[in-house]
Short mmCIF file of C-alpha atoms in Angstrom, two decimals:
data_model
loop_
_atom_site.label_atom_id
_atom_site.label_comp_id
_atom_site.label_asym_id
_atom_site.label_seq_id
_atom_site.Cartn_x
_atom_site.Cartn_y
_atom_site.Cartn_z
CA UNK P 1 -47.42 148.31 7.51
CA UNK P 2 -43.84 147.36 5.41
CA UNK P 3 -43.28 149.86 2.58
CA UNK P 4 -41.52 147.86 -0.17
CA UNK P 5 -38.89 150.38 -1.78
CA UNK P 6 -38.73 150.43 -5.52
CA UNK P 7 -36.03 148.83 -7.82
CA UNK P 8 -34.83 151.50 -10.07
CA UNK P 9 -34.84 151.53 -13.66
CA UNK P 10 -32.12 153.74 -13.63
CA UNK P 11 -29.78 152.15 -17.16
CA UNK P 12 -26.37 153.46 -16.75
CA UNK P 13 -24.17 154.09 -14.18
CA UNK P 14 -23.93 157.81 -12.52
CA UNK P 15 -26.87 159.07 -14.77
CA UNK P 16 -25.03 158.39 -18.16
CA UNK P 17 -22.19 160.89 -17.26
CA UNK P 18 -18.83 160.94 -19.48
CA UNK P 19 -20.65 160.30 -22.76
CA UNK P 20 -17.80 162.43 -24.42
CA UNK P 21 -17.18 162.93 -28.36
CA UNK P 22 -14.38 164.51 -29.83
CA UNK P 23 -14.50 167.36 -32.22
CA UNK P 24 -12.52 169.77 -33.49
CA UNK P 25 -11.49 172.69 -31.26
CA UNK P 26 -13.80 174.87 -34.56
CA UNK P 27 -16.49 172.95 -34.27
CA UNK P 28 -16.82 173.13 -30.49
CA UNK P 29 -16.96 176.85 -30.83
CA UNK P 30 -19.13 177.17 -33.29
CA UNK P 31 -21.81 174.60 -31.70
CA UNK P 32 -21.08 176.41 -28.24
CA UNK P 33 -22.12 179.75 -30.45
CA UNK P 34 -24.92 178.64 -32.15
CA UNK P 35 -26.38 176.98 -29.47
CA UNK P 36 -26.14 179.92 -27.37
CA UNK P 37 -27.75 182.04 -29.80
CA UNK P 38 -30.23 179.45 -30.89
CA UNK P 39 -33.29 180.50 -33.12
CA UNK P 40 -32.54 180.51 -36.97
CA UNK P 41 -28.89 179.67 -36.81
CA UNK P 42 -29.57 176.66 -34.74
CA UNK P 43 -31.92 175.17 -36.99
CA UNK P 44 -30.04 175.72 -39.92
CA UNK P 45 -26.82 174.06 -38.75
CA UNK P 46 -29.02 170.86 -37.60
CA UNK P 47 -30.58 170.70 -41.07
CA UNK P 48 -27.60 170.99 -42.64
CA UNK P 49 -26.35 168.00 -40.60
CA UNK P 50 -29.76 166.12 -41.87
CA UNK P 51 -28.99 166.74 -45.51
CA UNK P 52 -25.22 165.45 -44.89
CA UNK P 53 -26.65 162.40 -43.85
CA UNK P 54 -29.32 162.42 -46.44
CA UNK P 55 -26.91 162.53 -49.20
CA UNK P 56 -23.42 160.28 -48.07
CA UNK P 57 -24.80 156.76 -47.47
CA UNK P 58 -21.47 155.30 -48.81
CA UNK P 59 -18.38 153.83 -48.27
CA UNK P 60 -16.29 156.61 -49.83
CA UNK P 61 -13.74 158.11 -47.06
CA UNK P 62 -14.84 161.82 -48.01
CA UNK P 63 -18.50 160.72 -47.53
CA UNK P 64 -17.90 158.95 -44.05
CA UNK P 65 -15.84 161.54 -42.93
CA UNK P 66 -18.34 164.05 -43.14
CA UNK P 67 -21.17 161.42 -42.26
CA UNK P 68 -18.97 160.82 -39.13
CA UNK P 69 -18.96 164.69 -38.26
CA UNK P 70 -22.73 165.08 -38.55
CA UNK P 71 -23.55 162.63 -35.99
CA UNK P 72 -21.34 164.16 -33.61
CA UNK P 73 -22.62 167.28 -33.98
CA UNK P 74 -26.00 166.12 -33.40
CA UNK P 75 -25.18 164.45 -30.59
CA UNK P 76 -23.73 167.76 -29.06
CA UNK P 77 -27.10 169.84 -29.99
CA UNK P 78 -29.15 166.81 -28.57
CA UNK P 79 -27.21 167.18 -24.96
CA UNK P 80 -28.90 170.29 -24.75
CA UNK P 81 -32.61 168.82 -24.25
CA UNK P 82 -33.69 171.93 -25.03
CA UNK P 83 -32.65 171.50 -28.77
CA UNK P 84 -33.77 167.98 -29.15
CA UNK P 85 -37.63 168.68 -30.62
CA UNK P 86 -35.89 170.69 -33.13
CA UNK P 87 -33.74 167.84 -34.38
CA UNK P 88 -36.41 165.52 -34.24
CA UNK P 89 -38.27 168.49 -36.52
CA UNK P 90 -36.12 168.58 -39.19
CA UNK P 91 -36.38 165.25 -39.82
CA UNK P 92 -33.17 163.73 -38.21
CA UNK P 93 -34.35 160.23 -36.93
CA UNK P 94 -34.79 158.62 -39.96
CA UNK P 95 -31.52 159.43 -41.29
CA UNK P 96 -29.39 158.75 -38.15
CA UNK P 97 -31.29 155.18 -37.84
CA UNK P 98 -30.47 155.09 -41.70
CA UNK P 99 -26.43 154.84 -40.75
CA UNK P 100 -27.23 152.82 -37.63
CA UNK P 101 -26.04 150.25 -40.26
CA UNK P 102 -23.05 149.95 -42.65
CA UNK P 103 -23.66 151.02 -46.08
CA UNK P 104 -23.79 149.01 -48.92
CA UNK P 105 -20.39 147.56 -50.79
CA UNK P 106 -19.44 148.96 -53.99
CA UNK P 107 -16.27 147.82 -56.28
CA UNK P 108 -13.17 148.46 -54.43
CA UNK P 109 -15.02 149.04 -51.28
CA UNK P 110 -13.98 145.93 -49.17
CA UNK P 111 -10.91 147.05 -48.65
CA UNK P 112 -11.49 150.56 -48.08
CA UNK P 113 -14.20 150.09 -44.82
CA UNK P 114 -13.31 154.09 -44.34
CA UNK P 115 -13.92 155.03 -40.21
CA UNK P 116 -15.17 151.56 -39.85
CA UNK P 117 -18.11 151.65 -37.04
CA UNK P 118 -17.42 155.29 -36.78
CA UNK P 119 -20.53 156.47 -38.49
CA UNK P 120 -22.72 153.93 -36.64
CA UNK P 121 -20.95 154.64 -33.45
CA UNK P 122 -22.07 158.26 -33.56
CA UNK P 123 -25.91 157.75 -34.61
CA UNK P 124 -26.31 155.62 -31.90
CA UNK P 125 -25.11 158.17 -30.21
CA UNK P 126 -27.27 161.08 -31.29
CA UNK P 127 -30.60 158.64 -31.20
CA UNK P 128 -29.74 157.64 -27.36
CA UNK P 129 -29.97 161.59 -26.82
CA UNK P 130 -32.78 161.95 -28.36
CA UNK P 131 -34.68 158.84 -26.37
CA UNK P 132 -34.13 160.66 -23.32
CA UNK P 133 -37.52 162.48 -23.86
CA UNK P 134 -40.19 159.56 -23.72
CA UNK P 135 -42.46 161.01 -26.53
CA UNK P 136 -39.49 159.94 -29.22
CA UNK P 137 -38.69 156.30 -28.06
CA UNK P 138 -41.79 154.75 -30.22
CA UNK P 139 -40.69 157.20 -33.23
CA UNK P 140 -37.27 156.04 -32.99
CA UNK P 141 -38.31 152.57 -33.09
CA UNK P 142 -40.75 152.49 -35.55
CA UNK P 143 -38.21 154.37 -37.79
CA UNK P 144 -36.47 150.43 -37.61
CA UNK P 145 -33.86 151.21 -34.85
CA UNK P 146 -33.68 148.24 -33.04
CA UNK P 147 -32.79 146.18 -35.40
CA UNK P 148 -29.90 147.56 -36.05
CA UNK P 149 -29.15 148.73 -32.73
CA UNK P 150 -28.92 144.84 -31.96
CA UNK P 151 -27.13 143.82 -35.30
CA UNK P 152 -24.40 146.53 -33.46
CA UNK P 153 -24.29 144.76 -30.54
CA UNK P 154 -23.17 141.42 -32.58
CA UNK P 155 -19.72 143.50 -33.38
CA UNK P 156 -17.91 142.16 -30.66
CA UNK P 157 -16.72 139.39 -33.20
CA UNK P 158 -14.99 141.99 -35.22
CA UNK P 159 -12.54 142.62 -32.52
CA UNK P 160 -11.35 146.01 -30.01
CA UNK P 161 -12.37 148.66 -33.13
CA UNK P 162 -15.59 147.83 -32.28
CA UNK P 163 -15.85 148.31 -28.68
CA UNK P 164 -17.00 151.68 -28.92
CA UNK P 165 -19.74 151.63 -31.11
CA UNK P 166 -21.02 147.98 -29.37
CA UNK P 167 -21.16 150.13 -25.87
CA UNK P 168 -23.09 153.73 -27.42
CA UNK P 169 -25.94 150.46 -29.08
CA UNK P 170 -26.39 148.84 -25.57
CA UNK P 171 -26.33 152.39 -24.33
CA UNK P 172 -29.17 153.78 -26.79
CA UNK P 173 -30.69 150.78 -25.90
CA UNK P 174 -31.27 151.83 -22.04
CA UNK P 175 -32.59 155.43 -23.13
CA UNK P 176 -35.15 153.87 -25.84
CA UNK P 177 -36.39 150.87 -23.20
CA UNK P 178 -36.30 153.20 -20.10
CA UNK P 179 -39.44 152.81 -18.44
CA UNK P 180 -41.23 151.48 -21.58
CA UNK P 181 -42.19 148.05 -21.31
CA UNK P 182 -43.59 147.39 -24.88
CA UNK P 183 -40.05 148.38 -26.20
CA UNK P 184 -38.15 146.50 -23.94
CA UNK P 185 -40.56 143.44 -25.26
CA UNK P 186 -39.47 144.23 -28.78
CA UNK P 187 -35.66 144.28 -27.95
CA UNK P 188 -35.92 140.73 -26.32
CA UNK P 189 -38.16 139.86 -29.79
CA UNK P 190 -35.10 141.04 -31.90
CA UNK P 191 -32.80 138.63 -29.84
CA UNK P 192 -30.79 141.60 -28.08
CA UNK P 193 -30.82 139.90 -24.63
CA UNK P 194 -28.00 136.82 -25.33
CA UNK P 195 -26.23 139.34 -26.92
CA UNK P 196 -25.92 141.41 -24.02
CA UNK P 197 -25.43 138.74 -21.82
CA UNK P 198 -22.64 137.15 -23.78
CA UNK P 199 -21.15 140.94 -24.12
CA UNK P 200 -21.16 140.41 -20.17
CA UNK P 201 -17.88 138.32 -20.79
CA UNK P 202 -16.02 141.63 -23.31
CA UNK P 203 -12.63 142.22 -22.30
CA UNK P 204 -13.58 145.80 -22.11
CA UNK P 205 -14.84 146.87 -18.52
CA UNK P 206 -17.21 149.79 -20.45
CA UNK P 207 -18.53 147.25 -22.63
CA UNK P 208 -19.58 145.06 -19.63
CA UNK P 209 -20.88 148.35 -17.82
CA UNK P 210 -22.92 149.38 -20.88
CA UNK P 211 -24.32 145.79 -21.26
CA UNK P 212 -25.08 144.98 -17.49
CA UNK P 213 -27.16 148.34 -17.96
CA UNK P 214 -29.14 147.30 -20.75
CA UNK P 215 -29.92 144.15 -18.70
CA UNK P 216 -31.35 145.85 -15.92
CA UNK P 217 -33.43 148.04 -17.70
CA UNK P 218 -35.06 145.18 -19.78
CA UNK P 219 -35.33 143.26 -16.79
CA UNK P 220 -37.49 145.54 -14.78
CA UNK P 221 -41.05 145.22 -14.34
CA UNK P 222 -40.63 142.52 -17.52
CA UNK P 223 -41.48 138.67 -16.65
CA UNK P 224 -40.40 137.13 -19.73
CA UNK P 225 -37.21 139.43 -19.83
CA UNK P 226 -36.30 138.43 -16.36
CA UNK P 227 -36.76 134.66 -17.23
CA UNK P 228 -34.61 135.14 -21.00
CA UNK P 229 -32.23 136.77 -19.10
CA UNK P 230 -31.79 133.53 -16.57
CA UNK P 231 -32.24 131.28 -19.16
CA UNK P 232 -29.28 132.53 -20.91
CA UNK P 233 -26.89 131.90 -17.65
CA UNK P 234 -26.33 135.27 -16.84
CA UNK P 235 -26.28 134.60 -13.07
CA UNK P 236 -22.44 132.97 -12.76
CA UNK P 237 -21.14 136.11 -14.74
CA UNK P 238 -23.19 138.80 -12.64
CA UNK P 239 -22.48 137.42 -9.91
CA UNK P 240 -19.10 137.97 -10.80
CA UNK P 241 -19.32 141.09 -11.41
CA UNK P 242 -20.35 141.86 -7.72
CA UNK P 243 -16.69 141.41 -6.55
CA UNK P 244 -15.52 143.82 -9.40
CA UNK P 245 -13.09 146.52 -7.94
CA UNK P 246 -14.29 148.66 -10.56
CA UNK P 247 -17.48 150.27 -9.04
CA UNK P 248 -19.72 151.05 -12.03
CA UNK P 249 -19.76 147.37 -12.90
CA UNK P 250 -20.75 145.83 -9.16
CA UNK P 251 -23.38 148.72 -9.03
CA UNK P 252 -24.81 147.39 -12.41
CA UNK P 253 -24.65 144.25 -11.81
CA UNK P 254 -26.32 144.52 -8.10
CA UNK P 255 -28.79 146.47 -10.01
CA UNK P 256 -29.48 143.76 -12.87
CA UNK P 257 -29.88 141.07 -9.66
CA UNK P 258 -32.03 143.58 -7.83
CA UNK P 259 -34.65 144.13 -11.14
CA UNK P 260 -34.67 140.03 -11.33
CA UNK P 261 -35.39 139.10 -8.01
CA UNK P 262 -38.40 142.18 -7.55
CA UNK P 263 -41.26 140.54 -6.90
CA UNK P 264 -40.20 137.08 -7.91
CA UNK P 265 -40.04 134.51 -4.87
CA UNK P 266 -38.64 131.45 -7.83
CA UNK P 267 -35.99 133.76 -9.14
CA UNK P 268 -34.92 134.58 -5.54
CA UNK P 269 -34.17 131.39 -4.47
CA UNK P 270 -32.33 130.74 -7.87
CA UNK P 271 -30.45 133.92 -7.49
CA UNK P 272 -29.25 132.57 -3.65
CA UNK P 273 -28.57 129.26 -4.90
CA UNK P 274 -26.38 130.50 -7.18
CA UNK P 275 -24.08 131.71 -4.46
CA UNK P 276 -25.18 136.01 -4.55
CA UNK P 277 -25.64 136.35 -0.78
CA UNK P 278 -21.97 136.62 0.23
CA UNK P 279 -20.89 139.41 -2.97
CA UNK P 280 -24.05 141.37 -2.38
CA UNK P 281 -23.23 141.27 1.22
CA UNK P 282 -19.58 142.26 0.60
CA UNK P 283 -20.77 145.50 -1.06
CA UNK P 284 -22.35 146.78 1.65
CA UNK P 285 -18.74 148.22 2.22
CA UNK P 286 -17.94 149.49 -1.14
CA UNK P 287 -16.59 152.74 -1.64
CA UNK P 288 -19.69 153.71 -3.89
CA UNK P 289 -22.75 154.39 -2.68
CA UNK P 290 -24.84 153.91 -5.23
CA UNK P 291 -24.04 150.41 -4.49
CA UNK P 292 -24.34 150.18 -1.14
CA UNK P 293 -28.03 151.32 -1.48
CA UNK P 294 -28.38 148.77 -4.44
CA UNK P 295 -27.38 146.14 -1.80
CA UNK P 296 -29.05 146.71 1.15
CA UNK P 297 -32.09 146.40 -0.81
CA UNK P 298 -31.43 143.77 -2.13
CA UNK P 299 -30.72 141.75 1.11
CA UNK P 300 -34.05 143.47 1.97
CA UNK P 301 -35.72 141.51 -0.72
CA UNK P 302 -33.79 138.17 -0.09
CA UNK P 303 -34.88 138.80 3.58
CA UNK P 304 -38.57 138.26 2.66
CA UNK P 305 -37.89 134.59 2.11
CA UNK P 306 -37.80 132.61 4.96
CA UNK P 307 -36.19 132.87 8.40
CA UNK P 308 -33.00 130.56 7.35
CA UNK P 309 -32.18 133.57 5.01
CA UNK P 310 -32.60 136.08 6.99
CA UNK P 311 -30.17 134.35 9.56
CA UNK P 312 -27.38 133.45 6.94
CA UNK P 313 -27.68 137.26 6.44
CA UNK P 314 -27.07 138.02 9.94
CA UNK P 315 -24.87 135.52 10.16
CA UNK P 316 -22.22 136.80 7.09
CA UNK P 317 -22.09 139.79 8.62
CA UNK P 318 -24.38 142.52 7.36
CA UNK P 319 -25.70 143.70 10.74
CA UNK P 320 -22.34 145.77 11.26
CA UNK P 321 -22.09 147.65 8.05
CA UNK P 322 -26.34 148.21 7.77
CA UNK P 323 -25.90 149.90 10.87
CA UNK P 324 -23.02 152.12 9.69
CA UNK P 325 -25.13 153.24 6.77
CA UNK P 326 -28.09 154.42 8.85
CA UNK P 327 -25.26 157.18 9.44
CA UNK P 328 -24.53 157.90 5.88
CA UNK P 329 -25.20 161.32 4.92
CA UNK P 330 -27.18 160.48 1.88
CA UNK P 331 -30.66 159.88 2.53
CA UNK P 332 -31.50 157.05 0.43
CA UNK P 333 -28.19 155.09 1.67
CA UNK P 334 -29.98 155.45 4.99
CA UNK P 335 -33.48 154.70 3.46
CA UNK P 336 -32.27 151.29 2.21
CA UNK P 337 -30.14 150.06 5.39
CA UNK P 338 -33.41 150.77 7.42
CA UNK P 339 -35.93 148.61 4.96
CA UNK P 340 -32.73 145.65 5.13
CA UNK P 341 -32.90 146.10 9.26
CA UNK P 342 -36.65 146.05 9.61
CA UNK P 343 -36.95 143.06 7.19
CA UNK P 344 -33.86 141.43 9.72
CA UNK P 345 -35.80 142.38 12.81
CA UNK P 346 -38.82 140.59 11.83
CA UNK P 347 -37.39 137.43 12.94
CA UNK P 348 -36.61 137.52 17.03
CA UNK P 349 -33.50 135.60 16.44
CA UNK P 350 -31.77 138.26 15.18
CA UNK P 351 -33.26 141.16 17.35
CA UNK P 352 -30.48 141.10 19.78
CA UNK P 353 -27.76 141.34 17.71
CA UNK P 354 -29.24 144.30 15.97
CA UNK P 355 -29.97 146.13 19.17
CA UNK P 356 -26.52 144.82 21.13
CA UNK P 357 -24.81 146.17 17.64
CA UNK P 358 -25.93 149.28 18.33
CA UNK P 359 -29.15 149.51 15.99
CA UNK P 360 -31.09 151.13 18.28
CA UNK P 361 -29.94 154.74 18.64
CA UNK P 362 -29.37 155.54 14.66
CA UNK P 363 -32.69 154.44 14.07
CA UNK P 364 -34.86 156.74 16.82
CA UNK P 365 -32.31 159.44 15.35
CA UNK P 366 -34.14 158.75 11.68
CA UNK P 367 -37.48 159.05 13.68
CA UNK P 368 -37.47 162.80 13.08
CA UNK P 369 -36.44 162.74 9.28
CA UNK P 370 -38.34 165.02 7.16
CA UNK P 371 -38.26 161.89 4.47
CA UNK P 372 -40.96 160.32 4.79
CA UNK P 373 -39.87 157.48 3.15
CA UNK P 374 -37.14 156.95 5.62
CA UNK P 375 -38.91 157.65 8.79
CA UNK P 376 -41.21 155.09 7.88
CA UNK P 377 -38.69 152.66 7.40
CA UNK P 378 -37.16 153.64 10.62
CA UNK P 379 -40.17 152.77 12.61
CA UNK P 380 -41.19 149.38 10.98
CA UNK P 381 -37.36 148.34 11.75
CA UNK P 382 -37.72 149.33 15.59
CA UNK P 383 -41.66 148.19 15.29
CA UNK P 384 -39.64 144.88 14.72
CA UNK P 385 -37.18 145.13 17.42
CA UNK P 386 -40.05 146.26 19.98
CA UNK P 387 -42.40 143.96 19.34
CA UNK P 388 -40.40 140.45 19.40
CA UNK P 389 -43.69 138.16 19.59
CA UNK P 390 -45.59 140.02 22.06
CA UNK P 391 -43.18 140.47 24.73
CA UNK P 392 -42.33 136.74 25.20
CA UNK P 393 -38.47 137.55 25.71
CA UNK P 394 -36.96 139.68 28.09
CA UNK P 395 -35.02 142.14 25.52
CA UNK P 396 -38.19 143.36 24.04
CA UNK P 397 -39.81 144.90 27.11
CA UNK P 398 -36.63 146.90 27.95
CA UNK P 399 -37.17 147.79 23.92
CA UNK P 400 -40.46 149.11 24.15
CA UNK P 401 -39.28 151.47 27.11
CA UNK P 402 -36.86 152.68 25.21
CA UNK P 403 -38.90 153.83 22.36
CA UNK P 404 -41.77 154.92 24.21
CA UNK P 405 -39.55 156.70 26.38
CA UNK P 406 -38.01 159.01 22.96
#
């Protein structure tokens, strides 16, 4: 029997790496210290960060200054998952989704706007940390994040300043929707999802990274998501994206396409008559392969259509490069290019090209994986090229030698 692989709810690219702040080289140390020591010291440097917050809820520059520090050095502790239920402890989530917005004007304060999305910037920041661990993603939101997290989002009118603190919302986002499906419900409710897909059109490659991410977290294992997200026309601009040079946005984009098409035989064929099949097909070369995998599932999944697809797959081209990543060193490149080939296989039209392209070989090879996963996938693909309708054409008794013979 076919093992379907699973679609990964995975956010952002490369396992949110390079989420950087920058302090001051004091500070650094004397987190690095305190950290390291931990116990009393560590609490009382998070709650005095808490009562910073607590008390400058202002426009004055002193205020947001030191407003601006105490999210960063929140964020720092909550890298350390370790430290988060201590931050969480002393009371810290309602405060940081407290300056998730801007505070209120004052006289004389419109022209000020002192480190203007800075203090929002670094909450969202802090709270993204802190979603990581799946028991504070309801507390966050019922604290009133989202909301503001998606009134954030909406500050791509205000120009480049706000880039930053529009990418660390969509990014918070992923961490507090990650494999919760009520909460990604209540983000589409709060009408973050044309947001995101217009902020698929930012000038700012990290912006469109950040909200291609969002997208195919909301979009997984969500229905009404998925169909939102179509309905809003984010196909052309995905689609797009696949031909990106710049790797982390083709491997979120493959990834948003991937989460939409899982399980959904309307949103396939919508997906291929938008014109997908040649990109996703094109990445199967890419020099990342993250998105490689991402790809060869997904021409898996397009390949449980109909037999026309799965010969306009053969046809573009993907035999060649499939059968180059059953040779990839990482196992789940291999894993993915095997599912693709054994879907292919299935129709004995394209049998011979797979075994005359040298299929064959690579896949007895994954035969004696330890991966289960993998070996399985193995054998359905040369179940496929062995069987080819019960013998009816020459190629598949020769076939069935072959594999009964290693």
């Amino acid at each position: 029997m076919e093992q379907q692989p699973e679609n990964v709810d995975d956010g952002s690219f490369l396992e949110r790496k390079g989420q950087k702040r920058k302090l001051e080289e004091g500070d650094e140390r004397e987190i690095s210290a305190v950290a390291a020591g931990g116990g009393h010291a560590l609490l009382k440097m998070i709650a005095a960060q808490v009562e910073t917050l607590n008390s400058t809820f202002s426009w004055k520059e002193a205020d947001r200054l030191v407003a601006k520090r105490a999210t960063i050095i929140l964020a720092e502790i909550a890298k350390n998952e370790d430290f988060v239920d201590a931050i969480v402890e002393e009371g810290a989530v309602p405060v940081l989704v407290k300056h998730l917005q801007a505070p209120p004007y004052s006289d004389g304060d419109e022209a000020q706007k002192s480190f203007e999305h800075e203090v929002e910037k670094g909450s969202a920041f802090a709270l993204g940390y802190l979603a990581i661990k799946p028991e504070y993603q309801k507390l966050i939101v019922d604290n009133g994040a989202l909301p503001h997290l998606v009134n954030l989002l909406k500050r791509n009118k205000d120009g480049h300043s706000s880039r930053s603190v529009i990418r660390r919302a969509a990014d918070a986002i992923i961490n507090l929707a990650h494999e919760n499906n009520s909460i990604k419900s209540l983000v589409r409710l709060e009408g973050g999802i044309p947001t995101l897909v217009e902020l698929l059109e930012f000038d700012d490659p990290k912006v469109q990274r950040s909200a291609a991410g969002a997208l195919r977290t909301l979009a997984f294992r969500n229905d009404d998501n998925k169909n939102q997200i179509l309905d809003c026309n984010a196909l052309p601009m995905l689609i797009l994206m696949l031909g990106s040079e710049d790797a982390a946005i083709h491997y979120e984009a493959v990834g948003v396409i991937g989460n939409l098409v899982h399980s959904s035989v309307n949103i396939k064929k919508k997906v291929l008559d938008a014109g997908a099949l040649q990109p996703v097909i094109g990445l199967l070369s890419s020099c990342c392969s993250e998105s490689r995998r991402e790809a060869a599932l997904l021409l898996g999944q397009f390949a449980s259509a109909d037999s026309d697809c799965k010969a306009h797959i053969v046809q573009r081209g993907a035999v060649g490069p499939l059968i180059e990543m059953l040779q990839s060193p990482e196992v789940k490149v291999k894993e993915m290019s095997a599912f693709a080939l054994g879907r292919l296989a299935q129709d004995y039209h394209n049998q011979a090209g797979i075994a005359h392209r040298g299929g064959l070989e690579p896949l007895l090879k994954l035969l004696d994986s330890k991966n289960r996963s993998l070996q399985h996938n193995a054998a359905f693909a040369l179940y496929g090229l062995a069987d080819n309708e019960g013998g009816r054409r020459p190629e598949a008794s020769r076939w069935k030698v072959y594999c009964s013979s290693n």
